JSON list of C-alpha atoms and ligand atoms in Angstrom, two decimals:
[
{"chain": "A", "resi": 1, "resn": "UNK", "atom": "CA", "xyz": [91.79, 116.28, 109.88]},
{"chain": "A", "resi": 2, "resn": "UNK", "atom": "CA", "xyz": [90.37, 113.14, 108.96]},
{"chain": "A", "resi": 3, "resn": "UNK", "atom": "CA", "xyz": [89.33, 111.81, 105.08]},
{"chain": "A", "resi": 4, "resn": "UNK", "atom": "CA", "xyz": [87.47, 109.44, 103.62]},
{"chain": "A", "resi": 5, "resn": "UNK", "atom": "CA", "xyz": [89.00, 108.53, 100.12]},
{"chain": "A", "resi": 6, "resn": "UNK", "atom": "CA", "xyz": [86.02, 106.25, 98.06]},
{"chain": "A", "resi": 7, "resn": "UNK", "atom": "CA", "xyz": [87.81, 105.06, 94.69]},
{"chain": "A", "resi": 8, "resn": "UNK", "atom": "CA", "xyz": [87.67, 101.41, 93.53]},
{"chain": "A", "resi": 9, "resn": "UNK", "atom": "CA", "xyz": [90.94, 101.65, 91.70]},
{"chain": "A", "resi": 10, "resn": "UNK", "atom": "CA", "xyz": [93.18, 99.39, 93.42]},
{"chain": "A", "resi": 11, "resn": "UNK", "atom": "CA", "xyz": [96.40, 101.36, 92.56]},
{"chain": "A", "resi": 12, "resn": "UNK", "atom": "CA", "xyz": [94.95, 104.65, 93.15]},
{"chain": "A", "resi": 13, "resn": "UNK", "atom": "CA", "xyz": [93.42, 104.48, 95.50]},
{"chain": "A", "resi": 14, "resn": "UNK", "atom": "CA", "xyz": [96.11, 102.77, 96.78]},
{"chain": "A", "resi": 15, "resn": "UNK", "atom": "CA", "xyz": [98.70, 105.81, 95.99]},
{"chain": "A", "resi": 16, "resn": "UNK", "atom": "CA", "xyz": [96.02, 108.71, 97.08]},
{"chain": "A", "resi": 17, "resn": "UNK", "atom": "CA", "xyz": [95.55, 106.75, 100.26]},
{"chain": "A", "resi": 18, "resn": "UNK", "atom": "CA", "xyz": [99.57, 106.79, 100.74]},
{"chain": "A", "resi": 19, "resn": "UNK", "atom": "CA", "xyz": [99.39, 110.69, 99.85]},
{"chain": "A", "resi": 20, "resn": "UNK", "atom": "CA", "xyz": [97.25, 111.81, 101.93]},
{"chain": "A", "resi": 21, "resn": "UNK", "atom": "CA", "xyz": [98.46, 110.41, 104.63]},
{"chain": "A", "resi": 22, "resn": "UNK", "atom": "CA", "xyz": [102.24, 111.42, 103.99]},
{"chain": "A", "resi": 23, "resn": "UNK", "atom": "CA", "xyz": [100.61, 114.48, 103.73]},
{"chain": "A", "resi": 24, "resn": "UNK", "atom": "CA", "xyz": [99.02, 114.55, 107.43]},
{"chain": "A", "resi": 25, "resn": "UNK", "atom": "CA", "xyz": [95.45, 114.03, 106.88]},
{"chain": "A", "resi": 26, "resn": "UNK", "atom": "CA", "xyz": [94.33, 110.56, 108.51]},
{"chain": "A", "resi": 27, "resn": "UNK", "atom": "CA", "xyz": [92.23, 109.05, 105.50]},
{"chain": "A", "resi": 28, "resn": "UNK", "atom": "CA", "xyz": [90.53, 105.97, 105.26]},
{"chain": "A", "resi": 29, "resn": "UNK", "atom": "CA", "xyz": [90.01, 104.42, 101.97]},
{"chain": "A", "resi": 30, "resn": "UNK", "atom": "CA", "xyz": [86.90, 102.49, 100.33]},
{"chain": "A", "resi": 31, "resn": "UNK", "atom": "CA", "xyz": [86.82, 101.01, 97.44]},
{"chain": "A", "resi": 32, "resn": "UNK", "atom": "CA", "xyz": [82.72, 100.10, 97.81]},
{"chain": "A", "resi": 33, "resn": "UNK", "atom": "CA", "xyz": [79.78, 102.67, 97.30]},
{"chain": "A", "resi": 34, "resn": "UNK", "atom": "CA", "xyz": [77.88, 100.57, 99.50]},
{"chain": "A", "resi": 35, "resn": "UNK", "atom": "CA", "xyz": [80.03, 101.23, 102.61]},
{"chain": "A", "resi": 36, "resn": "UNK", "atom": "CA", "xyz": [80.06, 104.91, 102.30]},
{"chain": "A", "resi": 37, "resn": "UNK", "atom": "CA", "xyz": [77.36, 105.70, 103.96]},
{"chain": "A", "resi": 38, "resn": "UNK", "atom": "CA", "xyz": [77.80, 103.91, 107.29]},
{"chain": "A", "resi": 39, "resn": "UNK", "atom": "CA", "xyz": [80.88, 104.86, 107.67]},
{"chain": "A", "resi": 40, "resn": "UNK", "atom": "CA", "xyz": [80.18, 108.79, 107.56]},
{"chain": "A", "resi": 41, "resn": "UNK", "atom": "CA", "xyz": [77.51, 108.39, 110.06]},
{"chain": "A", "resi": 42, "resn": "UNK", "atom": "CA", "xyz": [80.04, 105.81, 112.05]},
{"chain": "A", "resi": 43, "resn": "UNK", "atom": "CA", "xyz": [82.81, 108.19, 111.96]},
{"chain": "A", "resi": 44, "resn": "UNK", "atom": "CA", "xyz": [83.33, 112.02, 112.22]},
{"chain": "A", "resi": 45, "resn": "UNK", "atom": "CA", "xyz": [85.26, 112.56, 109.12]},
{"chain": "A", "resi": 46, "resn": "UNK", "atom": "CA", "xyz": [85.94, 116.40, 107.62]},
{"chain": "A", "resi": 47, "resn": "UNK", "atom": "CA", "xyz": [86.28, 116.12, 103.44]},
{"chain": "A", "resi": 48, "resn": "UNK", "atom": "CA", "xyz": [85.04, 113.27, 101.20]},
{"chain": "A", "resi": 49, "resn": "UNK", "atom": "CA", "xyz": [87.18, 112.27, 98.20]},
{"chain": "A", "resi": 50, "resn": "UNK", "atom": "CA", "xyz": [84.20, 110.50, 95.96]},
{"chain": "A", "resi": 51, "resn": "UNK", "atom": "CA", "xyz": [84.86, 108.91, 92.81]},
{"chain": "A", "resi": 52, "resn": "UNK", "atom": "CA", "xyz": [82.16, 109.26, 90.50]},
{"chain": "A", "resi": 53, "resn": "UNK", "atom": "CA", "xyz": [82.16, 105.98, 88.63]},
{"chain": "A", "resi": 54, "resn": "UNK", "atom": "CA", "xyz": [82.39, 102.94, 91.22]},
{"chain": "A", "resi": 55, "resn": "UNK", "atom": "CA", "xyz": [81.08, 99.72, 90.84]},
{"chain": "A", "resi": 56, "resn": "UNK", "atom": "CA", "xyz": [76.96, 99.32, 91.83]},
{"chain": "A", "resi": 57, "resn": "UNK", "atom": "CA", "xyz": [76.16, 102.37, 93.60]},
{"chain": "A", "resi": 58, "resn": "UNK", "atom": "CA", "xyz": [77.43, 105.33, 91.48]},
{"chain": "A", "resi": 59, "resn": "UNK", "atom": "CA", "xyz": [79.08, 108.33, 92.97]},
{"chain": "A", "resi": 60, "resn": "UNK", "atom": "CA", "xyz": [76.36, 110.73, 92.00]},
{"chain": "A", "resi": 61, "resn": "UNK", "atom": "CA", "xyz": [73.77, 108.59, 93.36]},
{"chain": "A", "resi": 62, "resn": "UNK", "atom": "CA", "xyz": [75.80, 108.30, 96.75]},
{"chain": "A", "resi": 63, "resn": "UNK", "atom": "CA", "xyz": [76.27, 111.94, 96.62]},
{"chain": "A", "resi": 64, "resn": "UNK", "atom": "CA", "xyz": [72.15, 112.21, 96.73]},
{"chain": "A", "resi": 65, "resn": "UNK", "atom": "CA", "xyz": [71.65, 110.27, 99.32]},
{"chain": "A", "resi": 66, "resn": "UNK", "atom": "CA", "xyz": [74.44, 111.96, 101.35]},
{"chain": "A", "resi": 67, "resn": "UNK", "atom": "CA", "xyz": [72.71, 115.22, 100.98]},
{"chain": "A", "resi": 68, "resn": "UNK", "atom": "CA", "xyz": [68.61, 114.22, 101.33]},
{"chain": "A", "resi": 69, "resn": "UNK", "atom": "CA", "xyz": [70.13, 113.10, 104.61]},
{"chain": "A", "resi": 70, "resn": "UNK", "atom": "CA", "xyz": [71.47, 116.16, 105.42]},
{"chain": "A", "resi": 71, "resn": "UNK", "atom": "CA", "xyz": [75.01, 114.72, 106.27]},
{"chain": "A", "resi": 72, "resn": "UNK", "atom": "CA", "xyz": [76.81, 117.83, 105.97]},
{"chain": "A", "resi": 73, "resn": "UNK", "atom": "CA", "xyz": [80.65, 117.21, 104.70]},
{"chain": "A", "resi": 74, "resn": "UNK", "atom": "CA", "xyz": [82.40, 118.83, 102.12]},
{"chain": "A", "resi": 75, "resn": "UNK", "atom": "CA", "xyz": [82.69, 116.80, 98.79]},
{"chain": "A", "resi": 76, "resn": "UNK", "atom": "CA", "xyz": [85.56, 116.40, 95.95]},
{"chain": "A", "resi": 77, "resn": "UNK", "atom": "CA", "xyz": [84.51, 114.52, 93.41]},
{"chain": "A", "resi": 78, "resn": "UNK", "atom": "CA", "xyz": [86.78, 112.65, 91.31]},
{"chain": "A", "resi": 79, "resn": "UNK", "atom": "CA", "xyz": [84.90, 112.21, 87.44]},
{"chain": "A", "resi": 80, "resn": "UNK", "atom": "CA", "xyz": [87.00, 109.94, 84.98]},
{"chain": "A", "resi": 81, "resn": "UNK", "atom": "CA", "xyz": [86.00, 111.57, 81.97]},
{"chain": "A", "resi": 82, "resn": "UNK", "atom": "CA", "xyz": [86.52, 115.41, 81.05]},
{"chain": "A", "resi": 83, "resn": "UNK", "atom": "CA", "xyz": [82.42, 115.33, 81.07]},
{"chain": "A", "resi": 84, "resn": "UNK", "atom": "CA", "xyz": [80.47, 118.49, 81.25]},
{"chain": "A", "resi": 85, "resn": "UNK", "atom": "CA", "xyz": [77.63, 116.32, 82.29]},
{"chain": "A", "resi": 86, "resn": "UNK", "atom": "CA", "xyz": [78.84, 114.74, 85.10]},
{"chain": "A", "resi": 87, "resn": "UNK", "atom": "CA", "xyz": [80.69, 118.02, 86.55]},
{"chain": "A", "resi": 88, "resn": "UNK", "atom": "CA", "xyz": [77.09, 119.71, 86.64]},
{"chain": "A", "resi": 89, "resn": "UNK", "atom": "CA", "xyz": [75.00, 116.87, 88.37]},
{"chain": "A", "resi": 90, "resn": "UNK", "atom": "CA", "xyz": [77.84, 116.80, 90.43]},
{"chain": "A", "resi": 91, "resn": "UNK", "atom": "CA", "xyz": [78.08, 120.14, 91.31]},
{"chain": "A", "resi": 92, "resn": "UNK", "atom": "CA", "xyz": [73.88, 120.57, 91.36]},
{"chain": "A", "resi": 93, "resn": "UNK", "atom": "CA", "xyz": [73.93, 116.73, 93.34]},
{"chain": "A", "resi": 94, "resn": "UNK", "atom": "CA", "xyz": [75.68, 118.92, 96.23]},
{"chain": "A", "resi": 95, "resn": "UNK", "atom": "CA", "xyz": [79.34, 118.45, 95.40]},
{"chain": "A", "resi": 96, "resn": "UNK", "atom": "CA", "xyz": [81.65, 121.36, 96.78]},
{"chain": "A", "resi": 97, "resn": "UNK", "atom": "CA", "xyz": [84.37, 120.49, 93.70]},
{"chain": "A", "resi": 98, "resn": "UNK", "atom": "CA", "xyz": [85.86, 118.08, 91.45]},
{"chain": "A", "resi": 99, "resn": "UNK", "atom": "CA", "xyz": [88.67, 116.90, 89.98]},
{"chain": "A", "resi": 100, "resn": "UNK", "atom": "CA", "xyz": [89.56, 115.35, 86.70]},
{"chain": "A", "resi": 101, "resn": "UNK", "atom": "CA", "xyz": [91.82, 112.50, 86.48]},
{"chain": "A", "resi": 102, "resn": "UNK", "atom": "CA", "xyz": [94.54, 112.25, 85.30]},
{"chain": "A", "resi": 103, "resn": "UNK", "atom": "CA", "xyz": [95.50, 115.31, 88.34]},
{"chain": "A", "resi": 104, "resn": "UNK", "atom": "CA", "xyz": [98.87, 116.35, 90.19]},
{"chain": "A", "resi": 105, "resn": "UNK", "atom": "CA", "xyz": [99.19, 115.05, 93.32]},
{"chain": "A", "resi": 106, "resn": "UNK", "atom": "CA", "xyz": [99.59, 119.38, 93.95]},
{"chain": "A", "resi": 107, "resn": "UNK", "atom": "CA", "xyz": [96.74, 120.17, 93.10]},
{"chain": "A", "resi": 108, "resn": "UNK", "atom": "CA", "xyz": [94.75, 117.47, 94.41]},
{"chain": "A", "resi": 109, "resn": "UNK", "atom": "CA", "xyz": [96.09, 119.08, 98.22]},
{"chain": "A", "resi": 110, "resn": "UNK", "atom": "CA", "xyz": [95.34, 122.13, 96.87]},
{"chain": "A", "resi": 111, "resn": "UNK", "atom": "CA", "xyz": [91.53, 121.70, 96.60]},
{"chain": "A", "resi": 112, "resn": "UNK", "atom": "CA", "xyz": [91.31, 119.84, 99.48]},
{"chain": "A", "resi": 113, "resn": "UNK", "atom": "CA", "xyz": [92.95, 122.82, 101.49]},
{"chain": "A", "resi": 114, "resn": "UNK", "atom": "CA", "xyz": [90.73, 124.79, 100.08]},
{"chain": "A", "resi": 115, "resn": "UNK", "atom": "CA", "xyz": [87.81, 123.12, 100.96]},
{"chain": "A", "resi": 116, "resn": "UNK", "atom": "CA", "xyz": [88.48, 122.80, 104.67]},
{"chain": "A", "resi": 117, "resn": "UNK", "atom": "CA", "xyz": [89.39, 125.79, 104.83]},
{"chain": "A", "resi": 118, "resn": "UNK", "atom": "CA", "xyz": [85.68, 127.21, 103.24]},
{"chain": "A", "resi": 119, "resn": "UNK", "atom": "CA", "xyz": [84.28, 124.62, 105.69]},
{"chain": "A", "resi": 120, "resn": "UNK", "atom": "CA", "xyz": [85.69, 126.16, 108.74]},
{"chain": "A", "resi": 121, "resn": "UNK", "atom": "CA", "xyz": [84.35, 130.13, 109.35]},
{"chain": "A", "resi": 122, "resn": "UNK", "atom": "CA", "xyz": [87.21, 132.12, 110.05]},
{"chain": "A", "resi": 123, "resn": "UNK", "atom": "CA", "xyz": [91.08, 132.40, 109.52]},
{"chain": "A", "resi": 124, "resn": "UNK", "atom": "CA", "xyz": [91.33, 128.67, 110.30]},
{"chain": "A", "resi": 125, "resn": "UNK", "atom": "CA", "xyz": [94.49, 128.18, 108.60]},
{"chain": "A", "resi": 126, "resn": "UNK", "atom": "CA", "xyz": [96.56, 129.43, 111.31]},
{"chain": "A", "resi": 127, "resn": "UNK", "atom": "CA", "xyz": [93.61, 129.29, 114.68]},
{"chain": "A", "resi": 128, "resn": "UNK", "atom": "CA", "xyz": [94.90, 130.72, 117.50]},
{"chain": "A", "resi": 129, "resn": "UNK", "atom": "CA", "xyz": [93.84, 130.04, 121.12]},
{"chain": "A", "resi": 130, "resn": "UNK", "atom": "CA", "xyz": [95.68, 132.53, 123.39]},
{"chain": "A", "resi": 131, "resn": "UNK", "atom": "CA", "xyz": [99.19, 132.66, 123.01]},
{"chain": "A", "resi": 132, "resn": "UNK", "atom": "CA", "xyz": [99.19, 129.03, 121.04]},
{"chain": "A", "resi": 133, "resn": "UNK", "atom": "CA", "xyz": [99.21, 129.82, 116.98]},
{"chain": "A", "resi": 134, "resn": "UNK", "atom": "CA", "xyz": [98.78, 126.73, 114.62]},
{"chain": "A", "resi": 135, "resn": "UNK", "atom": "CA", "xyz": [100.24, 126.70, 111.12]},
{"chain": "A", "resi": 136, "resn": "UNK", "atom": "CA", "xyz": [97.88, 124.37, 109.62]},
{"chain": "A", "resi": 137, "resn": "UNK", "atom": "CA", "xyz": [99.84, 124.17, 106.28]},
{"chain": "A", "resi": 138, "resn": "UNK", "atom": "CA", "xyz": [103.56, 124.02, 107.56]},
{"chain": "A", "resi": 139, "resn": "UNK", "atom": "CA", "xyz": [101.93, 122.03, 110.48]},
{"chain": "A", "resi": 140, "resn": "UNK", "atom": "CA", "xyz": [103.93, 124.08, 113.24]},
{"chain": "A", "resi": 141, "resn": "UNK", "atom": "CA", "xyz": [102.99, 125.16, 116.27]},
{"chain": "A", "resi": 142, "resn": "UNK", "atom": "CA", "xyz": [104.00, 128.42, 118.14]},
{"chain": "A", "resi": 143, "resn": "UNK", "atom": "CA", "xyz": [103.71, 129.02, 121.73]},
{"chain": "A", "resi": 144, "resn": "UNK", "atom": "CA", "xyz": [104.40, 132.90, 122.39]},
{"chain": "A", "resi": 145, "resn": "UNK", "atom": "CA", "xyz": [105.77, 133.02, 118.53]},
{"chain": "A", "resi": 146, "resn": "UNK", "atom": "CA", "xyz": [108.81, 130.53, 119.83]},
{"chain": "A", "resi": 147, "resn": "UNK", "atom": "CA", "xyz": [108.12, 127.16, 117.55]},
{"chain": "A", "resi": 148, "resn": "UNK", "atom": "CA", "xyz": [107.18, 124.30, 119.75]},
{"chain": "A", "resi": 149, "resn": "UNK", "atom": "CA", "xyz": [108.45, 120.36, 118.93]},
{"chain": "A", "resi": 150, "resn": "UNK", "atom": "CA", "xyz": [105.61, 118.36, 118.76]},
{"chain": "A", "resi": 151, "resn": "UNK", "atom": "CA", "xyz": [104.79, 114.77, 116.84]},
{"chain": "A", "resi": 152, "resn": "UNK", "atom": "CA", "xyz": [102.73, 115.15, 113.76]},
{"chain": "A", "resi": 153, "resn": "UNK", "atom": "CA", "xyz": [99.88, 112.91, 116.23]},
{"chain": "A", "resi": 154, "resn": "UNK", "atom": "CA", "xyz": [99.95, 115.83, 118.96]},
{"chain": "A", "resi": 155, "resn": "UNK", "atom": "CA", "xyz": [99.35, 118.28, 116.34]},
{"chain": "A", "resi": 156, "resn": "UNK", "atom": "CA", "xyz": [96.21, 116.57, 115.14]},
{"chain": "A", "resi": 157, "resn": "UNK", "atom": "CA", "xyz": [94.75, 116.40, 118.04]},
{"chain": "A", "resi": 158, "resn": "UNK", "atom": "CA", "xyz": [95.67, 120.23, 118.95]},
{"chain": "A", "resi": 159, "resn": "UNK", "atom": "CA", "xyz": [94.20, 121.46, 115.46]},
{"chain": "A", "resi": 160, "resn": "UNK", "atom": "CA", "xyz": [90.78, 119.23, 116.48]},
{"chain": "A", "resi": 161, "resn": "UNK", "atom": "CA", "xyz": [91.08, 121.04, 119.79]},
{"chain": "A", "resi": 162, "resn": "UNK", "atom": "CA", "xyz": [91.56, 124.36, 118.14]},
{"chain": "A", "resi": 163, "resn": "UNK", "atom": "CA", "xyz": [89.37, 123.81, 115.41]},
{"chain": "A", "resi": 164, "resn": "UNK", "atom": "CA", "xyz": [86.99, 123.37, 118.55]},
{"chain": "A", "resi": 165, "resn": "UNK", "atom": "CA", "xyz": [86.38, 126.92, 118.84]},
{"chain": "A", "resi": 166, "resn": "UNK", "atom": "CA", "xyz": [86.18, 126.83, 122.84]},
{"chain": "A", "resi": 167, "resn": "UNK", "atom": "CA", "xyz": [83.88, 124.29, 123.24]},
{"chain": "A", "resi": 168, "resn": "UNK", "atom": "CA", "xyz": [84.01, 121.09, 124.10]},
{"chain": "A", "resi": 169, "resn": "UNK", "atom": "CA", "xyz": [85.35, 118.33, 122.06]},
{"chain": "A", "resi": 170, "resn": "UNK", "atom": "CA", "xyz": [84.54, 114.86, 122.64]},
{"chain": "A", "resi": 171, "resn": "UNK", "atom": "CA", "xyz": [87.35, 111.83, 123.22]},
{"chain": "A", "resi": 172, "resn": "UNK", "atom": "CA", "xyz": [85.64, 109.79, 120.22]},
{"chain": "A", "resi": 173, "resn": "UNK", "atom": "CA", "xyz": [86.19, 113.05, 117.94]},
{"chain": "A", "resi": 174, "resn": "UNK", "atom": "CA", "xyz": [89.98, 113.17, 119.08]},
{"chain": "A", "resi": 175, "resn": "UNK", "atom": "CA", "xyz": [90.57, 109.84, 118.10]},
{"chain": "A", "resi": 176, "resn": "UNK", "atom": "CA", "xyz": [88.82, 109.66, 115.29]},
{"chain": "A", "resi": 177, "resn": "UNK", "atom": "CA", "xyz": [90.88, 112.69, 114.10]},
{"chain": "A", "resi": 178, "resn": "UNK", "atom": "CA", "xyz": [93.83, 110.73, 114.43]},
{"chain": "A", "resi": 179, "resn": "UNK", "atom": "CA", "xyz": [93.04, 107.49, 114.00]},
{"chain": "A", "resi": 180, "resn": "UNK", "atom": "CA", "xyz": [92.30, 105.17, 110.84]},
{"chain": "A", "resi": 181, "resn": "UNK", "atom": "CA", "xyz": [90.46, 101.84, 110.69]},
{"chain": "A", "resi": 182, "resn": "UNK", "atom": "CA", "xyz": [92.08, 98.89, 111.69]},
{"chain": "A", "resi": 183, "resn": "UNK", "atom": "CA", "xyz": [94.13, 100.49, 114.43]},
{"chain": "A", "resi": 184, "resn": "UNK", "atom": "CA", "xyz": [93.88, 99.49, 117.89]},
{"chain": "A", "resi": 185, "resn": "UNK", "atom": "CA", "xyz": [92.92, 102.65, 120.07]},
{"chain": "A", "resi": 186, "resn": "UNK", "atom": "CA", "xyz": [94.10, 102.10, 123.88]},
{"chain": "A", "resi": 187, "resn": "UNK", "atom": "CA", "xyz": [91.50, 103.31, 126.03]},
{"chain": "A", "resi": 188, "resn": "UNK", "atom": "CA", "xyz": [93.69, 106.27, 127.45]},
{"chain": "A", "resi": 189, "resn": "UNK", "atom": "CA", "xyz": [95.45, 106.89, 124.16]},
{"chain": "A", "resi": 190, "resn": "UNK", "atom": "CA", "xyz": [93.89, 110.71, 123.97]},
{"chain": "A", "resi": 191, "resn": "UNK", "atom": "CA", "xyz": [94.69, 111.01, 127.69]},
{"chain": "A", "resi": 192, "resn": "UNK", "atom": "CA", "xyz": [98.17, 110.27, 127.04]},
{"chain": "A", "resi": 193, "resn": "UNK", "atom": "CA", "xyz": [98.45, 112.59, 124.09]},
{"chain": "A", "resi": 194, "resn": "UNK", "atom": "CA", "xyz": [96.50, 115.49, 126.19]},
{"chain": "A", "resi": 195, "resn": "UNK", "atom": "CA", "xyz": [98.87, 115.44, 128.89]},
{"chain": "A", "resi": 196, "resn": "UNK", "atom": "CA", "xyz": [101.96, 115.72, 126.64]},
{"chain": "A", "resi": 197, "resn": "UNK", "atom": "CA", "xyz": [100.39, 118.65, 125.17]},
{"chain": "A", "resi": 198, "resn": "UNK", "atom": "CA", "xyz": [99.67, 120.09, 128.45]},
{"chain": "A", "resi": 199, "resn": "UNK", "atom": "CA", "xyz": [103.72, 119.90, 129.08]},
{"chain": "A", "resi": 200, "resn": "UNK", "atom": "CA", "xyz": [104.67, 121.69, 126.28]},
{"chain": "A", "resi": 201, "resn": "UNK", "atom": "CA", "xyz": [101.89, 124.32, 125.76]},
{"chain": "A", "resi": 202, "resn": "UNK", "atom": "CA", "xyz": [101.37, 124.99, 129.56]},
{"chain": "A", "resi": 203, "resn": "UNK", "atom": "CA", "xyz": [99.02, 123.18, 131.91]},
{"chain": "A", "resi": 204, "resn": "UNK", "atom": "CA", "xyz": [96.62, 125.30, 131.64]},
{"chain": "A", "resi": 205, "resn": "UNK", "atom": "CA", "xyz": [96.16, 125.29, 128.06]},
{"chain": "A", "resi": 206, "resn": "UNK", "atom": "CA", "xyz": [93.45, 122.78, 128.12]},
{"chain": "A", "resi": 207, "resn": "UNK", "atom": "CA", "xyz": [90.22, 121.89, 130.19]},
{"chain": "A", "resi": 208, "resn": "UNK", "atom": "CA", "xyz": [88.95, 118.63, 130.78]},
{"chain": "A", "resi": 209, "resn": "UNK", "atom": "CA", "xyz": [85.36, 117.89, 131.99]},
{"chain": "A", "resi": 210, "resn": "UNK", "atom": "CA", "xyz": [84.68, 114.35, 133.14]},
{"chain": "A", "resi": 211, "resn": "UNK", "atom": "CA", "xyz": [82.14, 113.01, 130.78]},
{"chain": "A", "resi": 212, "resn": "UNK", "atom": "CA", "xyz": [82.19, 115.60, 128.08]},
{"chain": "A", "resi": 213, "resn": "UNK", "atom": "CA", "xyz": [85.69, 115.87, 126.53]},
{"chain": "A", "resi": 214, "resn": "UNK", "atom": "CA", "xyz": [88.82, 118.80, 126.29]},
{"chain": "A", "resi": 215, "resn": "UNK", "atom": "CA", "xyz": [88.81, 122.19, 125.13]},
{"chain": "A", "resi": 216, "resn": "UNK", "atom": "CA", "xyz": [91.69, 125.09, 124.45]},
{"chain": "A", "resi": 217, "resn": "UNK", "atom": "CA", "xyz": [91.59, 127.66, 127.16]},
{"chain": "A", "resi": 218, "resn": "UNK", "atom": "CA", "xyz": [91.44, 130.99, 124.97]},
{"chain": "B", "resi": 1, "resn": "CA", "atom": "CA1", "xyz": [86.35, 104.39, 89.39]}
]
C-alpha cells in the first residue's frame, strides 16, 4: 500500500516518513501544496496524509480541488490546532478523518488501517485468493494455513495482487505499490518479484497477460 505524506515540517515529516515506512506502507513525502496534485494523478497512491496548514496552498484548499476533480483517495488530515473549525471544513471539504498533533505514532497506524480498510469492500484485512490467505496487519502469508517466508517487497506486491479482486492489475500499479520516488525501477523488477512468488505460492497462482498485467488465480 502506497502513501503520500504532505507536511512541511522538516522533522516530522521527516519521522512520519521513517514510520510509515518501518511500518510497511511505501510513502512518499511532500513538503509543498503545490506538488500534491500532480503527483496523485502521476502516481496510484491508496491514503493521503494532508497537513492542513502548509505554506501557499492550504490543506483545505488542496483538499477542494482534490475532490471537484473527483480524485477519489481516502484523506487524513493532520490540523495543528485543536480547532473545531478546521475539523468541520475538513470533514465537509471531503476529508475521511483527522488527526490532531501532537498524536502517538499508535494511533496515527490506527486510523490509517482503518481507512484502507473502509476503502476496500470486503474483509480486506486478511483477502484470500484460493488457498493463499494474507494477514494484512501481521503481514504474513499462508499457503494452505502453513505460513509462507516471503520479503516484506513480495508481500506488497501479493496484497496489490490480492487487493486486485481477480482482475487484472497493471505492471505500473505493482511498482508503484512498492516503489518510492527516487528509486531506480529495472525494467523487469515486477517480473522478477512475480516469478519468486510463483515458486513459493504455486505456479499457478498467478496469470499473466502480455500487455495487460497479473492477477491471483481464485
Ligand atoms: Ca504545517
Amino acid at each position: 500500500m502506497r502513501i503520500l505524506l504532505v507536511e512541511d515540517d522538516r522533522h516530522l515529516g521527516e519521522s512520519l516518513h521513517r514510520a510509515l515506512q518501518l511500518a510497511h506502507y511505501a510513502c512518499d513525502w511532500i513538503g509543498d501544496g503545490d506538488q500534491v496534485l500532480a503527483a496523485l494523478v502521476a502516481t496510484h497512491f491508496d491514503l493521503l496524509v494532508l497537513d492542513i496548514g502548509l505554506p501557499g496552498r492550504s490543506g483545505l484548499e488542496l483538499l477542494r480541488d482534490i475532490r471537484s476533480r473527483h480524485i477519489r483517495i481516502p484523506v487524513l488530515l493532520l490540523t495543528a490546532r485543536d480547532s473545531v473549525e478546521d475539523k468541520v471544513k475538513g470533514l465537509d471539504g471531503g476529508a475521511d478523518d483527522y488527526l490532531t498533533k501532537p498524536f502517538d505514532l499508535d494511533e496515527l497506524y490506527a486510523r490509517i488501517r482503518m481507512l484502507l480498510r473502509r476503502d476496500n469492500d470486503h474483509d480486506q484485512n486478511e483477502p484470500q485468493c484460493g488457498n493463499i490467505r494474507l494477514d494484512c496487519k501481521a503481514r504474513e502469508v499462508f499457503r494452505d494455513d502453513r505460513l509462507v517466508e516471503l520479503t516484506a517487497t513480495e508481500i506488497a506486491i501479493l496484497e496489490a495482487l490480492m487487493r486486485g479482486g481477480g482482475h487484472y492489475v497493471s505492471t505500473k500499479r505493482l511498482e508503484d505499490s512498492i516503489y518510492s520516488w527516487g528509486r531506480e525501477v529495472e525494467s523487469n523488477t515486477v517480473q522478477v518479484y512475480i516469478s519468486r512468488l510463483r515458486k513459493h505460492l504455486g505456479n499457478d497462482a498467478i496469470e499473466n497477460k502480455r500487455g495487460v498485467g497479473y492477477r491471483m488465480l481464485t
